[in-house]
PDB file of N, CA and C in Angstrom:
ATOM      1  N   MET A   1      15.177 -21.468 -51.174  1.00 61.00           N
ATOM      2  CA  MET A   1      14.728 -22.468 -50.026  1.00 61.00           C
ATOM      3  C   MET A   1      15.623 -22.112 -48.583  1.00 61.00           C
ATOM      4  N   ARG A   2      17.162 -21.669 -48.853  1.00 60.00           N
ATOM      5  CA  ARG A   2      18.071 -21.096 -47.732  1.00 60.00           C
ATOM      6  C   ARG A   2      17.314 -19.620 -46.692  1.00 60.00           C
ATOM      7  N   GLN A   3      16.725 -19.307 -47.475  1.00 63.00           N
ATOM      8  CA  GLN A   3      16.052 -17.808 -46.973  1.00 63.00           C
ATOM      9  C   GLN A   3      14.868 -18.499 -45.965  1.00 63.00           C
ATOM     10  N   PHE A   4      14.159 -19.664 -46.545  1.00 53.00           N
ATOM     11  CA  PHE A   4      12.846 -20.189 -45.878  1.00 53.00           C
ATOM     12  C   PHE A   4      13.676 -20.892 -44.351  1.00 53.00           C
ATOM     13  N   LEU A   5      14.224 -21.403 -44.587  1.00 51.00           N
ATOM     14  CA  LEU A   5      15.299 -22.024 -43.670  1.00 51.00           C
ATOM     15  C   LEU A   5      15.494 -21.316 -42.520  1.00 51.00           C
ATOM     16  N   ARG A   6      16.494 -20.071 -42.943  1.00 56.00           N
ATOM     17  CA  ARG A   6      16.759 -19.124 -42.026  1.00 56.00           C
ATOM     18  C   ARG A   6      15.736 -18.724 -41.446  1.00 56.00           C
ATOM     19  N   THR A   7      14.582 -17.990 -41.938  1.00 55.00           N
ATOM     20  CA  THR A   7      13.596 -17.501 -41.573  1.00 55.00           C
ATOM     21  C   THR A   7      12.643 -18.423 -40.347  1.00 55.00           C
ATOM     22  N   THR A   8      12.688 -19.547 -40.653  1.00 52.00           N
ATOM     23  CA  THR A   8      11.861 -20.532 -39.755  1.00 52.00           C
ATOM     24  C   THR A   8      12.754 -20.755 -38.553  1.00 52.00           C
ATOM     25  N   SER A   9      14.229 -20.916 -38.703  1.00 55.00           N
ATOM     26  CA  SER A   9      14.959 -20.987 -37.753  1.00 55.00           C
ATOM     27  C   SER A   9      14.881 -20.120 -36.381  1.00 55.00           C
ATOM     28  N   LEU A  10      14.737 -18.856 -37.403  1.00 50.00           N
ATOM     29  CA  LEU A  10      15.030 -17.762 -36.288  1.00 50.00           C
ATOM     30  C   LEU A  10      13.720 -17.679 -35.417  1.00 50.00           C
ATOM     31  N   ALA A  11      12.288 -17.906 -36.428  1.00 53.00           N
ATOM     32  CA  ALA A  11      11.255 -18.238 -35.739  1.00 53.00           C
ATOM     33  C   ALA A  11      11.172 -19.077 -34.187  1.00 53.00           C
ATOM     34  N   LEU A  12      11.357 -20.089 -34.728  1.00 52.00           N
ATOM     35  CA  LEU A  12      11.957 -20.978 -33.967  1.00 52.00           C
ATOM     36  C   LEU A  12      12.401 -20.732 -32.544  1.00 52.00           C
ATOM     37  N   LEU A  13      13.706 -19.897 -32.989  1.00 55.00           N
ATOM     38  CA  LEU A  13      14.185 -19.528 -31.694  1.00 55.00           C
ATOM     39  C   LEU A  13      13.935 -18.215 -31.240  1.00 55.00           C
ATOM     40  N   ALA A  14      12.827 -17.718 -31.544  1.00 55.00           N
ATOM     41  CA  ALA A  14      12.243 -16.705 -30.544  1.00 55.00           C
ATOM     42  C   ALA A  14      10.980 -17.138 -29.810  1.00 55.00           C
ATOM     43  N   MET A  15      10.493 -18.399 -30.391  1.00 53.00           N
ATOM     44  CA  MET A  15       9.288 -18.928 -29.566  1.00 53.00           C
ATOM     45  C   MET A  15       9.554 -19.075 -28.062  1.00 53.00           C
ATOM     46  N   PRO A  16      10.652 -19.882 -27.583  1.00 54.00           N
ATOM     47  CA  PRO A  16      10.542 -19.886 -26.433  1.00 54.00           C
ATOM     48  C   PRO A  16      10.886 -18.411 -25.595  1.00 54.00           C
ATOM     49  N   ALA A  17      10.999 -17.715 -26.239  1.00 53.00           N
ATOM     50  CA  ALA A  17      11.082 -16.161 -25.581  1.00 53.00           C
ATOM     51  C   ALA A  17       9.603 -15.790 -25.514  1.00 53.00           C
ATOM     52  N   LEU A  18       8.740 -15.951 -26.433  1.00 50.00           N
ATOM     53  CA  LEU A  18       7.206 -15.505 -26.290  1.00 50.00           C
ATOM     54  C   LEU A  18       6.536 -16.450 -25.472  1.00 50.00           C
ATOM     55  N   LEU A  19       6.828 -17.680 -24.872  1.00 52.00           N
ATOM     56  CA  LEU A  19       6.414 -18.250 -23.920  1.00 52.00           C
ATOM     57  C   LEU A  19       6.476 -17.683 -22.556  1.00 52.00           C
ATOM     58  N   LEU A  20       7.912 -17.594 -22.406  1.00 55.00           N
ATOM     59  CA  LEU A  20       8.250 -16.679 -21.071  1.00 55.00           C
ATOM     60  C   LEU A  20       7.185 -15.338 -21.046  1.00 55.00           C
ATOM     61  N   ILE A  21       6.427 -14.568 -21.848  1.00 50.00           N
ATOM     62  CA  ILE A  21       6.137 -13.373 -21.779  1.00 50.00           C
ATOM     63  C   ILE A  21       5.077 -13.571 -20.908  1.00 50.00           C
ATOM     64  N   PRO A  22       4.271 -14.509 -20.961  1.00 53.00           N
ATOM     65  CA  PRO A  22       2.744 -14.412 -19.883  1.00 53.00           C
ATOM     66  C   PRO A  22       3.236 -14.885 -18.671  1.00 53.00           C
ATOM     67  N   ALA A  23       4.293 -15.954 -18.298  1.00 50.00           N
ATOM     68  CA  ALA A  23       4.897 -16.154 -17.204  1.00 50.00           C
ATOM     69  C   ALA A  23       5.389 -14.472 -16.341  1.00 50.00           C
ATOM     70  N   ASN A  24       6.008 -14.076 -17.441  1.00 49.00           N
ATOM     71  CA  ASN A  24       6.728 -12.813 -16.512  1.00 49.00           C
ATOM     72  C   ASN A  24       5.614 -11.700 -15.913  1.00 49.00           C
ATOM     73  N   VAL A  25       4.387 -11.895 -17.121  1.00 50.00           N
ATOM     74  CA  VAL A  25       3.172 -10.936 -16.560  1.00 50.00           C
ATOM     75  C   VAL A  25       2.790 -11.170 -15.491  1.00 50.00           C
ATOM     76  N   VAL A  26       2.318 -12.694 -15.437  1.00 48.00           N
ATOM     77  CA  VAL A  26       1.629 -13.000 -14.213  1.00 48.00           C
ATOM     78  C   VAL A  26       2.653 -12.873 -13.012  1.00 48.00           C
ATOM     79  N   SER A  27       3.537 -13.064 -13.265  1.00 49.00           N
ATOM     80  CA  SER A  27       4.603 -12.976 -11.889  1.00 49.00           C
ATOM     81  C   SER A  27       4.404 -11.626 -11.558  1.00 49.00           C
ATOM     82  N   ALA A  28       4.335 -10.770 -12.458  1.00 51.00           N
ATOM     83  CA  ALA A  28       4.443  -8.789 -12.007  1.00 51.00           C
ATOM     84  C   ALA A  28       3.219  -8.551 -11.358  1.00 51.00           C
ATOM     85  N   ALA A  29       1.927  -9.399 -12.062  1.00 53.00           N
ATOM     86  CA  ALA A  29       0.934  -9.329 -11.205  1.00 53.00           C
ATOM     87  C   ALA A  29       0.687 -10.189  -9.722  1.00 53.00           C
ATOM     88  N   ASP A  30       1.401 -10.990  -9.779  1.00 53.00           N
ATOM     89  CA  ASP A  30       1.410 -11.269  -8.324  1.00 53.00           C
ATOM     90  C   ASP A  30       2.124 -10.909  -7.414  1.00 53.00           C
ATOM     91  N   GLU A  31       3.367 -10.283  -8.075  1.00 53.00           N
ATOM     92  CA  GLU A  31       3.973  -9.453  -7.032  1.00 53.00           C
ATOM     93  C   GLU A  31       3.184  -8.095  -6.761  1.00 53.00           C
ATOM     94  N   LYS A  32       2.674  -7.393  -7.602  1.00 55.00           N
ATOM     95  CA  LYS A  32       1.595  -6.128  -7.191  1.00 55.00           C
ATOM     96  C   LYS A  32       0.444  -6.363  -6.150  1.00 55.00           C
ATOM     97  N   SER A  33       0.112  -7.927  -6.334  1.00 51.00           N
ATOM     98  CA  SER A  33      -1.416  -8.119  -5.372  1.00 51.00           C
ATOM     99  C   SER A  33      -0.544  -8.470  -4.202  1.00 51.00           C
ATOM    100  N   GLU A  34       0.871  -8.971  -3.940  1.00 52.00           N
ATOM    101  CA  GLU A  34       1.526  -9.485  -2.734  1.00 52.00           C
ATOM    102  C   GLU A  34       1.530  -8.212  -2.009  1.00 52.00           C
ATOM    103  N   LYS A  35       1.824  -7.196  -2.871  1.00 51.00           N
ATOM    104  CA  LYS A  35       2.582  -5.836  -2.225  1.00 51.00           C
ATOM    105  C   LYS A  35       1.039  -5.114  -1.511  1.00 51.00           C
ATOM    106  N   THR A  36      -0.087  -4.788  -2.472  1.00 49.00           N
ATOM    107  CA  THR A  36      -1.349  -4.430  -2.056  1.00 49.00           C
ATOM    108  C   THR A  36      -1.931  -5.080  -0.702  1.00 49.00           C
ATOM    109  N   GLU A  37      -1.403  -6.427  -0.387  1.00 65.00           N
ATOM    110  CA  GLU A  37      -1.799  -7.077   0.802  1.00 65.00           C
ATOM    111  C   GLU A  37      -1.153  -6.700   1.779  1.00 65.00           C
ATOM    112  N   LYS A  38       0.000  -6.082   1.508  1.00 87.00           N
ATOM    113  CA  LYS A  38       0.789  -6.172   3.046  1.00 87.00           C
ATOM    114  C   LYS A  38       0.517  -4.531   3.345  1.00 87.00           C
ATOM    115  N   VAL A  39      -0.783  -3.705   3.133  1.00 93.00           N
ATOM    116  CA  VAL A  39      -0.888  -2.757   3.094  1.00 93.00           C
ATOM    117  C   VAL A  39      -1.178  -2.416   4.913  1.00 93.00           C
ATOM    118  N   GLU A  40      -0.377  -1.346   5.417  1.00 92.00           N
ATOM    119  CA  GLU A  40      -0.867  -1.454   7.146  1.00 92.00           C
ATOM    120  C   GLU A  40      -1.947  -0.536   7.175  1.00 92.00           C
ATOM    121  N   ALA A  41      -2.973  -1.207   7.657  1.00 94.00           N
ATOM    122  CA  ALA A  41      -4.412  -0.481   8.022  1.00 94.00           C
ATOM    123  C   ALA A  41      -4.347   0.467   9.038  1.00 94.00           C
ATOM    124  N   TYR A  42      -5.288   1.645   8.522  1.00 95.00           N
ATOM    125  CA  TYR A  42      -5.132   3.147   9.370  1.00 95.00           C
ATOM    126  C   TYR A  42      -6.044   2.646  10.626  1.00 95.00           C
ATOM    127  N   THR A  43      -5.466   2.982  11.893  1.00 93.00           N
ATOM    128  CA  THR A  43      -6.563   2.451  13.232  1.00 93.00           C
ATOM    129  C   THR A  43      -7.041   3.898  13.762  1.00 93.00           C
ATOM    130  N   LEU A  44      -6.723   5.010  13.178  1.00 95.00           N
ATOM    131  CA  LEU A  44      -7.083   6.343  13.857  1.00 95.00           C
ATOM    132  C   LEU A  44      -8.163   6.422  13.407  1.00 95.00           C
ATOM    133  N   LYS A  45      -9.410   7.042  14.348  1.00 94.00           N
ATOM    134  CA  LYS A  45     -10.764   7.205  14.192  1.00 94.00           C
ATOM    135  C   LYS A  45     -10.615   9.148  13.976  1.00 94.00           C
ATOM    136  N   THR A  46      -9.485   9.668  13.576  1.00 95.00           N
ATOM    137  CA  THR A  46      -9.285  11.033  13.061  1.00 95.00           C
ATOM    138  C   THR A  46      -8.736  11.078  11.858  1.00 95.00           C
ATOM    139  N   CYS A  47      -8.905  12.290  11.088  1.00 96.00           N
ATOM    140  CA  CYS A  47      -8.091  12.443  10.180  1.00 96.00           C
ATOM    141  C   CYS A  47      -6.928  12.560  10.412  1.00 96.00           C
ATOM    142  N   ALA A  48      -6.140  12.156   9.069  1.00 96.00           N
ATOM    143  CA  ALA A  48      -4.398  12.310   9.325  1.00 96.00           C
ATOM    144  C   ALA A  48      -3.996  13.535   9.522  1.00 96.00           C
ATOM    145  N   VAL A  49      -4.602  14.553   8.911  1.00 96.00           N
ATOM    146  CA  VAL A  49      -4.026  15.799   8.552  1.00 96.00           C
ATOM    147  C   VAL A  49      -4.885  16.978   9.780  1.00 96.00           C
ATOM    148  N   ASP A  50      -5.967  17.028   9.904  1.00 95.00           N
ATOM    149  CA  ASP A  50      -6.508  17.969  10.592  1.00 95.00           C
ATOM    150  C   ASP A  50      -6.977  17.517  11.787  1.00 95.00           C
ATOM    151  N   GLU A  51      -6.841  16.169  12.423  1.00 93.00           N
ATOM    152  CA  GLU A  51      -7.236  15.287  13.202  1.00 93.00           C
ATOM    153  C   GLU A  51      -8.692  15.329  14.139  1.00 93.00           C
ATOM    154  N   LYS A  52      -9.679  15.925  13.186  1.00 95.00           N
ATOM    155  CA  LYS A  52     -11.016  15.706  13.222  1.00 95.00           C
ATOM    156  C   LYS A  52     -11.753  14.735  13.043  1.00 95.00           C
ATOM    157  N   ALA A  53     -12.584  14.352  13.707  1.00 95.00           N
ATOM    158  CA  ALA A  53     -13.195  12.979  13.282  1.00 95.00           C
ATOM    159  C   ALA A  53     -13.404  12.545  11.811  1.00 95.00           C
ATOM    160  N   LEU A  54     -13.197  11.332  11.412  1.00 95.00           N
ATOM    161  CA  LEU A  54     -13.289  10.993  10.117  1.00 95.00           C
ATOM    162  C   LEU A  54     -14.437  11.124   9.806  1.00 95.00           C
ATOM    163  N   GLY A  55     -15.806  10.904  10.334  1.00 90.00           N
ATOM    164  CA  GLY A  55     -17.035  11.055   9.699  1.00 90.00           C
ATOM    165  C   GLY A  55     -17.390   9.547   8.942  1.00 90.00           C
ATOM    166  N   GLU A  56     -18.387   9.787   8.400  1.00 92.00           N
ATOM    167  CA  GLU A  56     -18.856   7.987   7.584  1.00 92.00           C
ATOM    168  C   GLU A  56     -18.246   7.885   6.527  1.00 92.00           C
ATOM    169  N   LYS A  57     -17.833   8.818   5.742  1.00 94.00           N
ATOM    170  CA  LYS A  57     -17.247   8.501   4.560  1.00 94.00           C
ATOM    171  C   LYS A  57     -15.830   9.303   4.142  1.00 94.00           C
ATOM    172  N   PRO A  58     -14.907   8.787   4.673  1.00 96.00           N
ATOM    173  CA  PRO A  58     -13.243   9.365   4.940  1.00 96.00           C
ATOM    174  C   PRO A  58     -12.669   9.093   3.915  1.00 96.00           C
ATOM    175  N   VAL A  59     -12.078   9.942   3.191  1.00 97.00           N
ATOM    176  CA  VAL A  59     -11.385   9.669   1.789  1.00 97.00           C
ATOM    177  C   VAL A  59     -10.049   8.675   2.527  1.00 97.00           C
ATOM    178  N   THR A  60      -9.938   7.604   1.315  1.00 97.00           N
ATOM    179  CA  THR A  60      -8.686   6.508   2.051  1.00 97.00           C
ATOM    180  C   THR A  60      -8.052   6.364   0.771  1.00 97.00           C
ATOM    181  N   PHE A  61      -6.804   6.359   1.169  1.00 97.00           N
ATOM    182  CA  PHE A  61      -5.775   6.251  -0.354  1.00 97.00           C
ATOM    183  C   PHE A  61      -4.666   5.314   0.928  1.00 97.00           C
ATOM    184  N   GLU A  62      -3.853   5.130  -0.234  1.00 97.00           N
ATOM    185  CA  GLU A  62      -2.644   4.083  -0.047  1.00 97.00           C
ATOM    186  C   GLU A  62      -1.171   5.199   0.009  1.00 97.00           C
ATOM    187  N   TYR A  63      -0.502   5.239   0.957  1.00 97.00           N
ATOM    188  CA  TYR A  63       0.910   5.957   0.780  1.00 97.00           C
ATOM    189  C   TYR A  63       1.861   5.077   1.459  1.00 97.00           C
ATOM    190  N   LYS A  64       2.943   4.699   0.507  1.00 96.00           N
ATOM    191  CA  LYS A  64       4.267   4.003   0.961  1.00 96.00           C
ATOM    192  C   LYS A  64       3.501   2.824   1.731  1.00 96.00           C
ATOM    193  N   GLY A  65       2.811   1.900   1.587  1.00 95.00           N
ATOM    194  CA  GLY A  65       2.544   0.833   2.469  1.00 95.00           C
ATOM    195  C   GLY A  65       1.539   0.769   3.480  1.00 95.00           C
ATOM    196  N   HIS A  66       0.916   2.031   3.767  1.00 96.00           N
ATOM    197  CA  HIS A  66       0.384   2.676   4.919  1.00 96.00           C
ATOM    198  C   HIS A  66      -1.146   2.815   4.293  1.00 96.00           C
ATOM    199  N   GLU A  67      -2.221   2.292   4.724  1.00 97.00           N
ATOM    200  CA  GLU A  67      -3.687   2.824   4.720  1.00 97.00           C
ATOM    201  C   GLU A  67      -3.491   4.313   5.266  1.00 97.00           C
ATOM    202  N   ILE A  68      -4.150   5.193   4.519  1.00 97.00           N
ATOM    203  CA  ILE A  68      -4.012   6.715   5.033  1.00 97.00           C
ATOM    204  C   ILE A  68      -5.785   7.190   5.076  1.00 97.00           C
ATOM    205  N   LYS A  69      -6.141   8.005   5.823  1.00 97.00           N
ATOM    206  CA  LYS A  69      -7.870   8.188   6.126  1.00 97.00           C
ATOM    207  C   LYS A  69      -8.004   9.895   6.580  1.00 97.00           C
ATOM    208  N   VAL A  70      -8.142  10.390   5.708  1.00 98.00           N
ATOM    209  CA  VAL A  70      -8.533  11.795   5.867  1.00 98.00           C
ATOM    210  C   VAL A  70     -10.191  12.016   5.962  1.00 98.00           C
ATOM    211  N   CYS A  71     -10.439  13.368   5.848  1.00 95.00           N
ATOM    212  CA  CYS A  71     -11.912  13.635   6.125  1.00 95.00           C
ATOM    213  C   CYS A  71     -12.672  14.310   4.809  1.00 95.00           C
ATOM    214  N   ASN A  72     -11.632  14.445   4.125  1.00 96.00           N
ATOM    215  CA  ASN A  72     -12.127  15.191   2.624  1.00 96.00           C
ATOM    216  C   ASN A  72     -11.148  15.180   1.632  1.00 96.00           C
ATOM    217  N   GLU A  73     -10.949  15.503   0.530  1.00 97.00           N
ATOM    218  CA  GLU A  73     -10.135  15.634  -0.575  1.00 97.00           C
ATOM    219  C   GLU A  73      -9.212  17.065  -0.544  1.00 97.00           C
ATOM    220  N   ALA A  74      -9.472  18.104  -0.089  1.00 97.00           N
ATOM    221  CA  ALA A  74      -8.752  19.000   0.730  1.00 97.00           C
ATOM    222  C   ALA A  74      -7.721  18.245   1.504  1.00 97.00           C
ATOM    223  N   CYS A  75      -7.979  17.419   2.575  1.00 97.00           N
ATOM    224  CA  CYS A  75      -7.350  17.261   3.280  1.00 97.00           C
ATOM    225  C   CYS A  75      -5.969  16.055   3.013  1.00 97.00           C
ATOM    226  N   LYS A  76      -6.600  15.434   1.822  1.00 98.00           N
ATOM    227  CA  LYS A  76      -5.837  14.611   1.163  1.00 98.00           C
ATOM    228  C   LYS A  76      -4.535  15.234   0.315  1.00 98.00           C
ATOM    229  N   GLU A  77      -5.025  16.233  -0.121  1.00 98.00           N
ATOM    230  CA  GLU A  77      -4.129  17.412  -0.906  1.00 98.00           C
ATOM    231  C   GLU A  77      -3.207  17.926   0.290  1.00 98.00           C
ATOM    232  N   ALA A  78      -3.527  18.316   1.054  1.00 97.00           N
ATOM    233  CA  ALA A  78      -2.779  18.723   2.423  1.00 97.00           C
ATOM    234  C   ALA A  78      -1.482  17.642   3.047  1.00 97.00           C
ATOM    235  N   PHE A  79      -1.990  16.559   3.036  1.00 98.00           N
ATOM    236  CA  PHE A  79      -1.353  15.431   2.978  1.00 98.00           C
ATOM    237  C   PHE A  79      -0.191  14.954   2.380  1.00 98.00           C
ATOM    238  N   MET A  80      -0.394  15.362   1.063  1.00 98.00           N
ATOM    239  CA  MET A  80       0.304  14.976  -0.189  1.00 98.00           C
ATOM    240  C   MET A  80       1.505  15.889  -0.186  1.00 98.00           C
ATOM    241  N   LYS A  81       0.972  17.339   0.412  1.00 98.00           N
ATOM    242  CA  LYS A  81       2.377  18.105   0.162  1.00 98.00           C
ATOM    243  C   LYS A  81       3.521  17.941   1.075  1.00 98.00           C
ATOM    244  N   ASP A  82       3.051  17.164   2.231  1.00 97.00           N
ATOM    245  CA  ASP A  82       4.376  16.908   3.100  1.00 97.00           C
ATOM    246  C   ASP A  82       4.065  15.723   3.243  1.00 97.00           C
ATOM    247  N   ALA A  83       3.775  14.218   2.603  1.00 97.00           N
ATOM    248  CA  ALA A  83       3.414  13.033   2.890  1.00 97.00           C
ATOM    249  C   ALA A  83       4.274  12.636   3.853  1.00 97.00           C
ATOM    250  N   ASP A  84       5.614  12.547   3.496  1.00 97.00           N
ATOM    251  CA  ASP A  84       6.638  11.700   4.578  1.00 97.00           C
ATOM    252  C   ASP A  84       6.402  12.234   5.873  1.00 97.00           C
ATOM    253  N   LYS A  85       6.026  13.566   6.217  1.00 97.00           N
ATOM    254  CA  LYS A  85       6.002  14.330   7.445  1.00 97.00           C
ATOM    255  C   LYS A  85       4.921  13.549   8.081  1.00 97.00           C
ATOM    256  N   ASN A  86       3.728  13.788   7.253  1.00 97.00           N
ATOM    257  CA  ASN A  86       2.238  13.573   7.743  1.00 97.00           C
ATOM    258  C   ASN A  86       2.498  12.254   8.069  1.00 97.00           C
ATOM    259  N   LEU A  87       3.231  11.022   7.474  1.00 97.00           N
ATOM    260  CA  LEU A  87       3.108   9.838   7.363  1.00 97.00           C
ATOM    261  C   LEU A  87       3.664   9.291   8.569  1.00 97.00           C
ATOM    262  N   ALA A  88       4.877  10.063   9.133  1.00 97.00           N
ATOM    263  CA  ALA A  88       5.431  10.056  10.491  1.00 97.00           C
ATOM    264  C   ALA A  88       4.505  10.140  11.606  1.00 97.00           C
ATOM    265  N   LYS A  89       3.834  11.298  11.340  1.00 96.00           N
ATOM    266  CA  LYS A  89       3.007  11.935  12.567  1.00 96.00           C
ATOM    267  C   LYS A  89       1.636  10.708  12.387  1.00 96.00           C
ATOM    268  N   VAL A  90       1.197  10.136  11.434  1.00 96.00           N
ATOM    269  CA  VAL A  90       0.250   9.135  11.521  1.00 96.00           C
ATOM    270  C   VAL A  90       1.036   7.866  12.204  1.00 96.00           C
ATOM    271  N   GLU A  91       1.968   7.683  12.309  1.00 95.00           N
ATOM    272  CA  GLU A  91       2.877   6.566  12.802  1.00 95.00           C
ATOM    273  C   GLU A  91       2.802   6.676  14.048  1.00 95.00           C
ATOM    274  N   LYS A  92       3.256   7.711  14.560  1.00 94.00           N
ATOM    275  CA  LYS A  92       3.484   8.317  15.919  1.00 94.00           C
ATOM    276  C   LYS A  92       2.357   8.197  16.594  1.00 94.00           C
ATOM    277  N   ALA A  93       0.882   8.630  16.103  1.00 93.00           N
ATOM    278  CA  ALA A  93      -0.432   8.595  16.734  1.00 93.00           C
ATOM    279  C   ALA A  93      -0.667   7.318  16.980  1.00 93.00           C
ATOM    280  N   GLU A  94      -0.562   6.488  15.908  1.00 92.00           N
ATOM    281  CA  GLU A  94      -0.846   4.998  16.124  1.00 92.00           C
ATOM    282  C   GLU A  94      -0.131   4.196  17.141  1.00 92.00           C
ATOM    283  N   LYS A  95       1.360   4.817  17.306  1.00 91.00           N
ATOM    284  CA  LYS A  95       1.889   3.994  18.005  1.00 91.00           C
ATOM    285  C   LYS A  95       1.557   4.329  19.666  1.00 91.00           C
ATOM    286  N   SER A  96       1.182   5.715  19.949  1.00 90.00           N
ATOM    287  CA  SER A  96       0.591   5.938  21.218  1.00 90.00           C
ATOM    288  C   SER A  96      -0.723   5.609  21.453  1.00 90.00           C
ATOM    289  N   GLU A  97      -1.829   5.380  20.224  1.00 86.00           N
ATOM    290  CA  GLU A  97      -3.133   4.858  20.262  1.00 86.00           C
ATOM    291  C   GLU A  97      -3.034   3.519  21.198  1.00 86.00           C
ATOM    292  N   LYS A  98      -1.982   2.754  20.603  1.00 80.00           N
ATOM    293  CA  LYS A  98      -1.470   1.421  20.712  1.00 80.00           C
ATOM    294  C   LYS A  98      -1.185   1.302  22.278  1.00 80.00           C
ATOM    295  N   LYS A  99      -0.402   1.912  22.742  1.00 77.00           N
ATOM    296  CA  LYS A  99       0.393   1.992  24.028  1.00 77.00           C
ATOM    297  C   LYS A  99      -1.054   2.189  25.028  1.00 77.00           C
ATOM    298  N   GLU A 100      -1.933   3.153  24.716  1.00 74.00           N
ATOM    299  CA  GLU A 100      -3.012   3.564  25.477  1.00 74.00           C
ATOM    300  C   GLU A 100      -3.968   2.558  25.771  1.00 74.00           C
ATOM    301  N   GLU A 101      -4.338   1.546  24.505  1.00 69.00           N
ATOM    302  CA  GLU A 101      -5.102   0.618  24.543  1.00 69.00           C
ATOM    303  C   GLU A 101      -4.578  -0.499  25.446  1.00 69.00           C
ATOM    304  N   LYS A 102      -3.147  -0.878  25.317  1.00 65.00           N
ATOM    305  CA  LYS A 102      -2.712  -1.666  25.976  1.00 65.00           C
ATOM    306  C   LYS A 102      -2.624  -1.232  27.772  1.00 65.00           C
ATOM    307  N   HIS A 103      -2.496  -0.111  27.640  1.00 59.00           N
ATOM    308  CA  HIS A 103      -2.318   0.599  29.326  1.00 59.00           C
ATOM    309  C   HIS A 103      -3.870   0.164  29.937  1.00 59.00           C
ATOM    310  N   GLU A 104      -4.482   0.655  29.160  1.00 64.00           N
ATOM    311  CA  GLU A 104      -6.268   0.269  29.669  1.00 64.00           C
ATOM    312  C   GLU A 104      -6.720  -1.201  29.425  1.00 64.00           C
ATOM    313  N   HIS A 105      -6.150  -2.090  28.967  1.00 55.00           N
ATOM    314  CA  HIS A 105      -6.467  -3.273  29.239  1.00 55.00           C
ATOM    315  C   HIS A 105      -5.678  -3.925  30.366  1.00 55.00           C
ATOM    316  N   GLU A 106      -4.545  -3.124  30.398  1.00 61.00           N
ATOM    317  CA  GLU A 106      -3.759  -3.978  32.097  1.00 61.00           C
ATOM    318  C   GLU A 106      -4.483  -3.532  32.938  1.00 61.00           C
ATOM    319  N   HIS A 107      -5.152  -2.639  32.923  1.00 54.00           N
ATOM    320  CA  HIS A 107      -6.017  -1.740  33.974  1.00 54.00           C
ATOM    321  C   HIS A 107      -7.143  -2.807  34.354  1.00 54.00           C
ATOM    322  N   LYS A 108      -7.662  -3.202  33.275  1.00 58.00           N
ATOM    323  CA  LYS A 108      -8.775  -3.828  33.336  1.00 58.00           C
ATOM    324  C   LYS A 108      -8.566  -5.286  33.763  1.00 58.00           C
ATOM    325  N   ASP A 109      -7.418  -5.659  33.599  1.00 55.00           N
ATOM    326  CA  ASP A 109      -7.097  -7.277  33.706  1.00 55.00           C
ATOM    327  C   ASP A 109      -6.624  -7.040  35.535  1.00 55.00           C
ATOM    328  N   ALA A 110      -6.233  -6.292  35.926  1.00 56.00           N
ATOM    329  CA  ALA A 110      -6.033  -5.596  37.235  1.00 56.00           C
ATOM    330  C   ALA A 110      -7.241  -5.787  38.405  1.00 56.00           C
ATOM    331  N   LYS A 111      -8.242  -5.611  37.516  1.00 53.00           N
ATOM    332  CA  LYS A 111      -9.353  -5.512  38.566  1.00 53.00           C
ATOM    333  C   LYS A 111     -10.055  -6.456  39.015  1.00 53.00           C
TER     334      LYS A 111
END
């Protein structure tokens, strides 16, 4: 009888921990979906590696919260060989593009 009570008591003590597992799993899934929602869109019309036109079906992937587009798998491999340097290059090009667009918009407003 004591063995039964001891086993039952241990099982009852473990049950609340089991109830927490699904909540933790859901929380982790929610965190992951939030992270994927915060991916910065790739705004350039050229390949992140060779700067040629992307074409109709670019290879798209994510790196450190940034969407990256390249013209083919070989360029994706090349990007990943020095990914941080290439990401910095993309960010610089995107900033430059935004400045140009803003400048063009200001000239249109002035007319």
